[in-house]
mmCIF file of C-alpha atoms in Angstrom:
data_model
loop_
_atom_site.group_PDB
_atom_site.id
_atom_site.type_symbol
_atom_site.label_atom_id
_atom_site.label_comp_id
_atom_site.label_asym_id
_atom_site.label_seq_id
_atom_site.Cartn_x
_atom_site.Cartn_y
_atom_site.Cartn_z
ATOM 1 C CA ASN A 1 17.055 197.056 53.272
ATOM 2 C CA ALA A 2 20.226 198.379 52.564
ATOM 3 C CA GLY A 3 20.905 196.318 48.789
ATOM 4 C CA VAL A 4 24.122 195.892 48.318
ATOM 5 C CA THR A 5 27.200 196.920 50.768
ATOM 6 C CA GLN A 6 30.708 196.973 50.834
ATOM 7 C CA THR A 7 33.411 197.595 52.439
ATOM 8 C CA PRO A 8 35.758 199.051 52.715
ATOM 9 C CA LYS A 9 35.308 202.139 50.924
ATOM 10 C CA PHE A 10 39.172 203.235 50.106
ATOM 11 C CA ARG A 11 42.043 201.216 50.604
ATOM 12 C CA VAL A 12 45.928 202.195 49.529
ATOM 13 C CA LEU A 13 48.317 198.851 49.227
ATOM 14 C CA LYS A 14 51.970 199.057 48.460
ATOM 15 C CA THR A 15 52.956 196.383 45.994
ATOM 16 C CA GLY A 16 53.154 192.537 46.971
ATOM 17 C CA GLN A 17 50.541 193.154 50.279
ATOM 18 C CA SER A 18 47.465 191.082 50.039
ATOM 19 C CA MET A 19 43.580 192.676 50.961
ATOM 20 C CA THR A 20 39.782 191.387 51.371
ATOM 21 C CA LEU A 21 37.211 193.157 49.233
ATOM 22 C CA LEU A 22 33.929 192.600 51.158
ATOM 23 C CA CYS A 23 30.425 192.443 49.415
ATOM 24 C CA ALA A 24 27.003 191.535 51.103
ATOM 25 C CA GLN A 25 23.340 191.458 49.791
ATOM 26 C CA ASP A 26 19.728 191.793 51.868
ATOM 27 C CA MET A 27 17.965 190.668 48.821
ATOM 28 C CA ASN A 28 18.197 186.745 48.873
ATOM 29 C CA HIS A 29 19.971 187.425 45.262
ATOM 30 C CA GLU A 30 21.430 183.633 43.535
ATOM 31 C CA TYR A 31 24.169 185.872 41.563
ATOM 32 C CA MET A 32 26.393 188.049 42.559
ATOM 33 C CA TYR A 33 29.304 190.021 40.509
ATOM 34 C CA TRP A 34 32.538 191.298 41.608
ATOM 35 C CA TYR A 35 33.597 194.311 37.963
ATOM 36 C CA ARG A 36 36.021 196.399 38.129
ATOM 37 C CA GLN A 37 35.643 199.983 36.465
ATOM 38 C CA ASP A 38 38.397 202.440 34.535
ATOM 39 C CA PRO A 39 38.817 205.143 33.229
ATOM 40 C CA GLY A 40 38.031 204.846 29.152
ATOM 41 C CA MET A 41 37.471 200.733 29.618
ATOM 42 C CA GLY A 42 34.134 200.455 31.262
ATOM 43 C CA LEU A 43 32.959 197.553 33.887
ATOM 44 C CA ARG A 44 35.210 195.164 33.594
ATOM 45 C CA LEU A 45 33.927 191.529 34.850
ATOM 46 C CA ILE A 46 36.325 189.838 37.566
ATOM 47 C CA HIS A 47 34.593 186.631 39.616
ATOM 48 C CA TYR A 48 30.878 185.482 39.544
ATOM 49 C CA SER A 49 29.233 183.009 41.547
ATOM 50 C CA VAL A 50 25.569 181.789 40.830
ATOM 51 C CA GLY A 51 25.208 180.623 44.419
ATOM 52 C CA GLU A 52 26.747 180.125 47.222
ATOM 53 C CA GLY A 53 29.542 177.403 47.290
ATOM 54 C CA THR A 54 30.316 178.360 43.392
ATOM 55 C CA THR A 55 32.344 180.299 41.363
ATOM 56 C CA ALA A 56 33.462 181.400 38.256
ATOM 57 C CA LYS A 57 36.011 183.407 35.666
ATOM 58 C CA GLY A 58 34.477 186.428 34.051
ATOM 59 C CA GLU A 59 36.877 188.453 31.431
ATOM 60 C CA VAL A 60 39.371 189.447 34.015
ATOM 61 C CA PRO A 61 40.072 187.563 36.348
ATOM 62 C CA ASP A 62 44.719 187.010 36.579
ATOM 63 C CA GLY A 63 44.797 188.118 40.045
ATOM 64 C CA TYR A 64 42.464 187.874 42.143
ATOM 65 C CA ASN A 65 39.806 185.325 44.004
ATOM 66 C CA VAL A 66 36.637 185.024 45.804
ATOM 67 C CA SER A 67 35.054 183.378 47.844
ATOM 68 C CA ARG A 68 31.180 182.945 48.274
ATOM 69 C CA LEU A 69 31.167 180.869 51.238
ATOM 70 C CA LYS A 70 27.386 182.430 52.833
ATOM 71 C CA LYS A 71 24.286 183.114 50.271
ATOM 72 C CA GLN A 72 24.713 187.139 50.799
ATOM 73 C CA ASN A 73 28.552 187.632 50.903
ATOM 74 C CA PHE A 74 30.781 187.655 48.037
ATOM 75 C CA LEU A 75 34.181 188.325 48.803
ATOM 76 C CA LEU A 76 36.866 189.175 46.880
ATOM 77 C CA GLY A 77 40.282 188.916 47.390
ATOM 78 C CA LEU A 78 43.481 190.115 45.629
ATOM 79 C CA GLU A 79 46.817 188.457 47.536
ATOM 80 C CA SER A 80 49.647 189.847 46.172
ATOM 81 C CA ALA A 81 48.880 193.657 44.459
ATOM 82 C CA ALA A 82 50.234 195.158 41.355
ATOM 83 C CA PRO A 83 49.833 198.767 40.468
ATOM 84 C CA SER A 84 47.539 197.726 37.798
ATOM 85 C CA GLN A 85 45.027 196.536 40.034
ATOM 86 C CA THR A 86 44.687 200.214 41.043
ATOM 87 C CA SER A 87 40.629 200.651 40.192
ATOM 88 C CA VAL A 88 38.048 200.754 41.814
ATOM 89 C CA TYR A 89 35.553 197.804 42.023
ATOM 90 C CA PHE A 90 32.166 196.861 42.173
ATOM 91 C CA CYS A 91 29.982 194.481 43.414
ATOM 92 C CA ALA A 92 26.660 193.479 42.660
ATOM 93 C CA SER A 93 23.889 190.991 42.464
ATOM 94 C CA SER A 94 20.779 190.310 40.582
ATOM 95 C CA TYR A 95 17.642 187.889 41.976
ATOM 96 C CA GLY A 96 19.276 185.284 39.066
ATOM 97 C CA GLY A 97 16.175 182.856 37.558
ATOM 98 C CA GLY A 98 16.516 184.642 34.010
ATOM 99 C CA THR A 99 16.016 188.013 35.563
ATOM 100 C CA ILE A 100 19.080 190.129 34.440
ATOM 101 C CA GLU A 101 18.549 192.995 36.293
ATOM 102 C CA GLN A 102 22.338 193.769 38.462
ATOM 103 C CA PHE A 103 22.376 195.642 40.960
ATOM 104 C CA PHE A 104 25.394 197.611 42.159
ATOM 105 C CA GLY A 105 27.179 198.256 45.522
ATOM 106 C CA PRO A 106 28.913 201.827 45.727
ATOM 107 C CA GLY A 107 32.402 200.908 45.045
ATOM 108 C CA THR A 108 35.714 200.671 46.294
ATOM 109 C CA ARG A 109 38.427 202.521 44.913
ATOM 110 C CA LEU A 110 42.129 200.510 45.738
ATOM 111 C CA THR A 111 45.337 202.009 45.045
ATOM 112 C CA VAL A 112 48.453 200.311 44.399
ATOM 113 C CA LEU A 113 51.505 202.291 45.151
ATOM 114 C CA GLY B 1 33.034 188.577 21.674
ATOM 115 C CA GLN B 2 30.244 191.777 20.831
ATOM 116 C CA GLN B 3 30.628 194.994 21.764
ATOM 117 C CA LEU B 4 28.516 197.794 22.888
ATOM 118 C CA ASN B 5 28.770 201.350 21.021
ATOM 119 C CA GLN B 6 27.723 203.942 23.196
ATOM 120 C CA SER B 7 27.120 207.594 22.004
ATOM 121 C CA PRO B 8 27.642 210.306 22.667
ATOM 122 C CA GLN B 9 30.854 210.133 24.406
ATOM 123 C CA SER B 10 29.872 213.134 26.910
ATOM 124 C CA MET B 11 27.303 216.174 26.483
ATOM 125 C CA PHE B 12 27.617 218.906 27.277
ATOM 126 C CA ILE B 13 23.452 220.602 28.452
ATOM 127 C CA GLN B 14 21.881 223.856 29.115
ATOM 128 C CA GLU B 15 19.450 222.854 32.794
ATOM 129 C CA GLY B 16 15.707 222.031 30.272
ATOM 130 C CA GLU B 17 17.260 220.886 27.741
ATOM 131 C CA ASP B 18 16.449 217.522 26.443
ATOM 132 C CA VAL B 19 18.732 215.035 26.053
ATOM 133 C CA SER B 20 19.356 211.436 23.060
ATOM 134 C CA MET B 21 21.246 208.913 23.782
ATOM 135 C CA ASN B 22 22.222 205.405 21.698
ATOM 136 C CA CYS B 23 23.558 202.038 22.488
ATOM 137 C CA THR B 24 24.494 199.777 19.009
ATOM 138 C CA SER B 25 25.249 196.138 19.367
ATOM 139 C CA SER B 26 27.466 193.788 16.815
ATOM 140 C CA SER B 27 24.695 191.553 17.850
ATOM 141 C CA ILE B 28 21.027 191.018 18.995
ATOM 142 C CA PHE B 29 20.266 191.192 22.150
ATOM 143 C CA ASN B 30 17.463 190.343 24.175
ATOM 144 C CA THR B 31 17.812 192.650 26.876
ATOM 145 C CA TRP B 32 19.410 196.371 27.315
ATOM 146 C CA LEU B 33 19.137 198.500 30.465
ATOM 147 C CA TRP B 34 19.912 201.442 31.473
ATOM 148 C CA TYR B 35 21.921 202.636 34.554
ATOM 149 C CA LYS B 36 23.159 205.566 35.630
ATOM 150 C CA GLN B 37 26.132 207.102 37.662
ATOM 151 C CA ASP B 38 26.426 209.355 39.704
ATOM 152 C CA PRO B 39 30.394 211.009 41.084
ATOM 153 C CA GLY B 40 31.363 208.845 43.972
ATOM 154 C CA GLU B 41 28.662 205.850 43.270
ATOM 155 C CA GLY B 42 27.402 202.741 42.141
ATOM 156 C CA PRO B 43 25.601 202.099 39.090
ATOM 157 C CA VAL B 44 22.037 202.262 40.069
ATOM 158 C CA LEU B 45 19.504 200.745 37.254
ATOM 159 C CA LEU B 46 16.773 203.369 35.610
ATOM 160 C CA ILE B 47 15.124 201.425 33.158
ATOM 161 C CA ALA B 48 14.742 197.990 31.831
ATOM 162 C CA LEU B 49 13.684 196.607 28.172
ATOM 163 C CA TYR B 50 12.862 193.203 27.155
ATOM 164 C CA LYS B 51 10.677 192.611 24.014
ATOM 165 C CA ALA B 52 11.923 195.181 20.022
ATOM 166 C CA GLY B 53 10.300 197.814 19.767
ATOM 167 C CA GLU B 54 9.900 197.968 23.750
ATOM 168 C CA LEU B 55 8.763 201.706 25.151
ATOM 169 C CA THR B 56 9.713 202.199 28.716
ATOM 170 C CA SER B 57 9.105 205.458 31.360
ATOM 171 C CA ASN B 58 10.541 206.864 34.174
ATOM 172 C CA GLY B 59 9.786 209.413 35.086
ATOM 173 C CA ARG B 60 11.641 212.335 32.571
ATOM 174 C CA LEU B 61 13.479 209.575 31.362
ATOM 175 C CA THR B 62 12.446 207.350 27.499
ATOM 176 C CA ALA B 63 13.732 203.221 26.428
ATOM 177 C CA GLN B 64 13.798 201.829 23.224
ATOM 178 C CA PHE B 65 14.395 199.211 22.368
ATOM 179 C CA GLY B 66 15.686 198.876 18.823
ATOM 180 C CA ILE B 67 13.695 197.127 16.619
ATOM 181 C CA THR B 68 16.099 196.113 15.331
ATOM 182 C CA ARG B 69 17.696 194.699 18.368
ATOM 183 C CA LYS B 70 21.220 195.655 17.594
ATOM 184 C CA ASP B 71 20.505 199.246 19.645
ATOM 185 C CA SER B 72 18.610 201.698 22.339
ATOM 186 C CA PHE B 73 17.737 204.873 23.342
ATOM 187 C CA LEU B 74 17.439 206.532 25.777
ATOM 188 C CA ASN B 75 16.323 210.482 26.646
ATOM 189 C CA ILE B 76 15.947 212.692 29.437
ATOM 190 C CA SER B 77 13.004 215.702 29.092
ATOM 191 C CA ALA B 78 13.643 218.946 30.362
ATOM 192 C CA SER B 79 17.272 218.351 32.503
ATOM 193 C CA ILE B 80 17.777 219.499 35.608
ATOM 194 C CA PRO B 81 21.234 219.700 37.219
ATOM 195 C CA SER B 82 20.803 216.188 39.504
ATOM 196 C CA ASP B 83 20.445 214.314 35.745
ATOM 197 C CA VAL B 84 24.529 215.040 36.179
ATOM 198 C CA GLY B 85 26.574 211.518 35.613
ATOM 199 C CA ILE B 86 27.293 208.971 33.625
ATOM 200 C CA TYR B 87 24.592 206.747 31.962
ATOM 201 C CA PHE B 88 25.647 203.255 30.827
ATOM 202 C CA CYS B 89 24.043 200.699 28.828
ATOM 203 C CA ALA B 90 23.941 197.138 28.593
ATOM 204 C CA GLY B 91 22.360 193.952 27.173
ATOM 205 C CA ARG B 92 22.506 190.210 27.050
ATOM 206 C CA ASP B 93 23.296 188.813 23.349
ATOM 207 C CA PHE B 94 20.990 187.267 22.251
ATOM 208 C CA ASN B 95 23.456 183.951 21.868
ATOM 209 C CA SER B 96 24.309 183.750 25.460
ATOM 210 C CA GLY B 97 22.790 180.691 25.984
ATOM 211 C CA GLY B 98 19.928 181.574 27.972
ATOM 212 C CA SER B 99 22.760 182.296 31.220
ATOM 213 C CA ASN B 100 21.199 184.933 32.119
ATOM 214 C CA TYR B 101 24.901 186.138 34.142
ATOM 215 C CA LYS B 102 26.460 187.926 31.575
ATOM 216 C CA LEU B 103 25.577 191.933 30.679
ATOM 217 C CA THR B 104 28.079 193.259 28.389
ATOM 218 C CA PHE B 105 27.969 197.343 28.960
ATOM 219 C CA GLY B 106 28.954 200.289 26.707
ATOM 220 C CA LYS B 107 31.763 202.574 28.105
ATOM 221 C CA GLY B 108 29.089 205.570 28.817
ATOM 222 C CA THR B 109 28.252 209.035 28.397
ATOM 223 C CA LEU B 110 29.069 211.358 30.603
ATOM 224 C CA LEU B 111 26.479 214.460 31.018
ATOM 225 C CA THR B 112 27.240 217.482 32.222
ATOM 226 C CA VAL B 113 23.622 219.960 32.844
ATOM 227 C CA ASN B 114 24.654 223.320 33.468
ATOM 228 C CA PRO B 115 22.167 225.711 35.378
#
C-alpha cells in the first residue's frame, strides 16, 4: 500500500496564478484533511472531508477550495495565489468511525512569488 | 479554542542519552497522539493513547496519558542519530462532541542528536 500520496512535491507560483494539489489514499479511509505547516505555527487545518461528496471548513479556509468527488481523492485548490500562501501543505486521512489516528502524506512545498 | 503547549521547543543531546518531552493542554483531552516528522517528510504516527494513566511503548519510545487528562509525555531511551526530527503531540478535546475529525497539534519539539 502506498498510504497517502501527494502531487506535486514542489511548486512555485506567481501571485494570482491558480493551482490544484492532489491527495490520494489507498486505505479506504472515510475522512481526509488538508493542513498547512508554517514555521512557529504548527499544523493548521484548512479544510476536511468526512466522506465522498462532502467538505467542510477548518480553521484557516480563506483562499482555498476543496473537492472530494471520489473517496480516495481530496483536491485542494488555490484560485488566486498570494505570497501568504507560501507554505508546506500536508494531506492526511483517517478511518473514521470513532478512530482519530490521522496518517499523513509527504507534503507539497509551495512558494508564491 | 484549546491550545497545546509542547516543551521543550528544542533539545540537543548526545547519542545514548534519554529524552523526555511533554505536552499540556488547557482543557481535558480524551485521546493523545505522538508523531515524528523527519526533515522534508510528513508526520508519522508513533503512539496513540486513549485512557488516563495509560502507558504505551513502541520500541525505545514510551508515552503516557497523564492522569489529569490535560497532559502527555514522551520518552526516548538510548537515543540514536536517526531519532533526529520534530516530535509533535496531538490530541482530541473531550468537549469535541464526539467528532473524530478535529485534532489539536502542539508546535513540536526539535530533537538533535550528536553522534
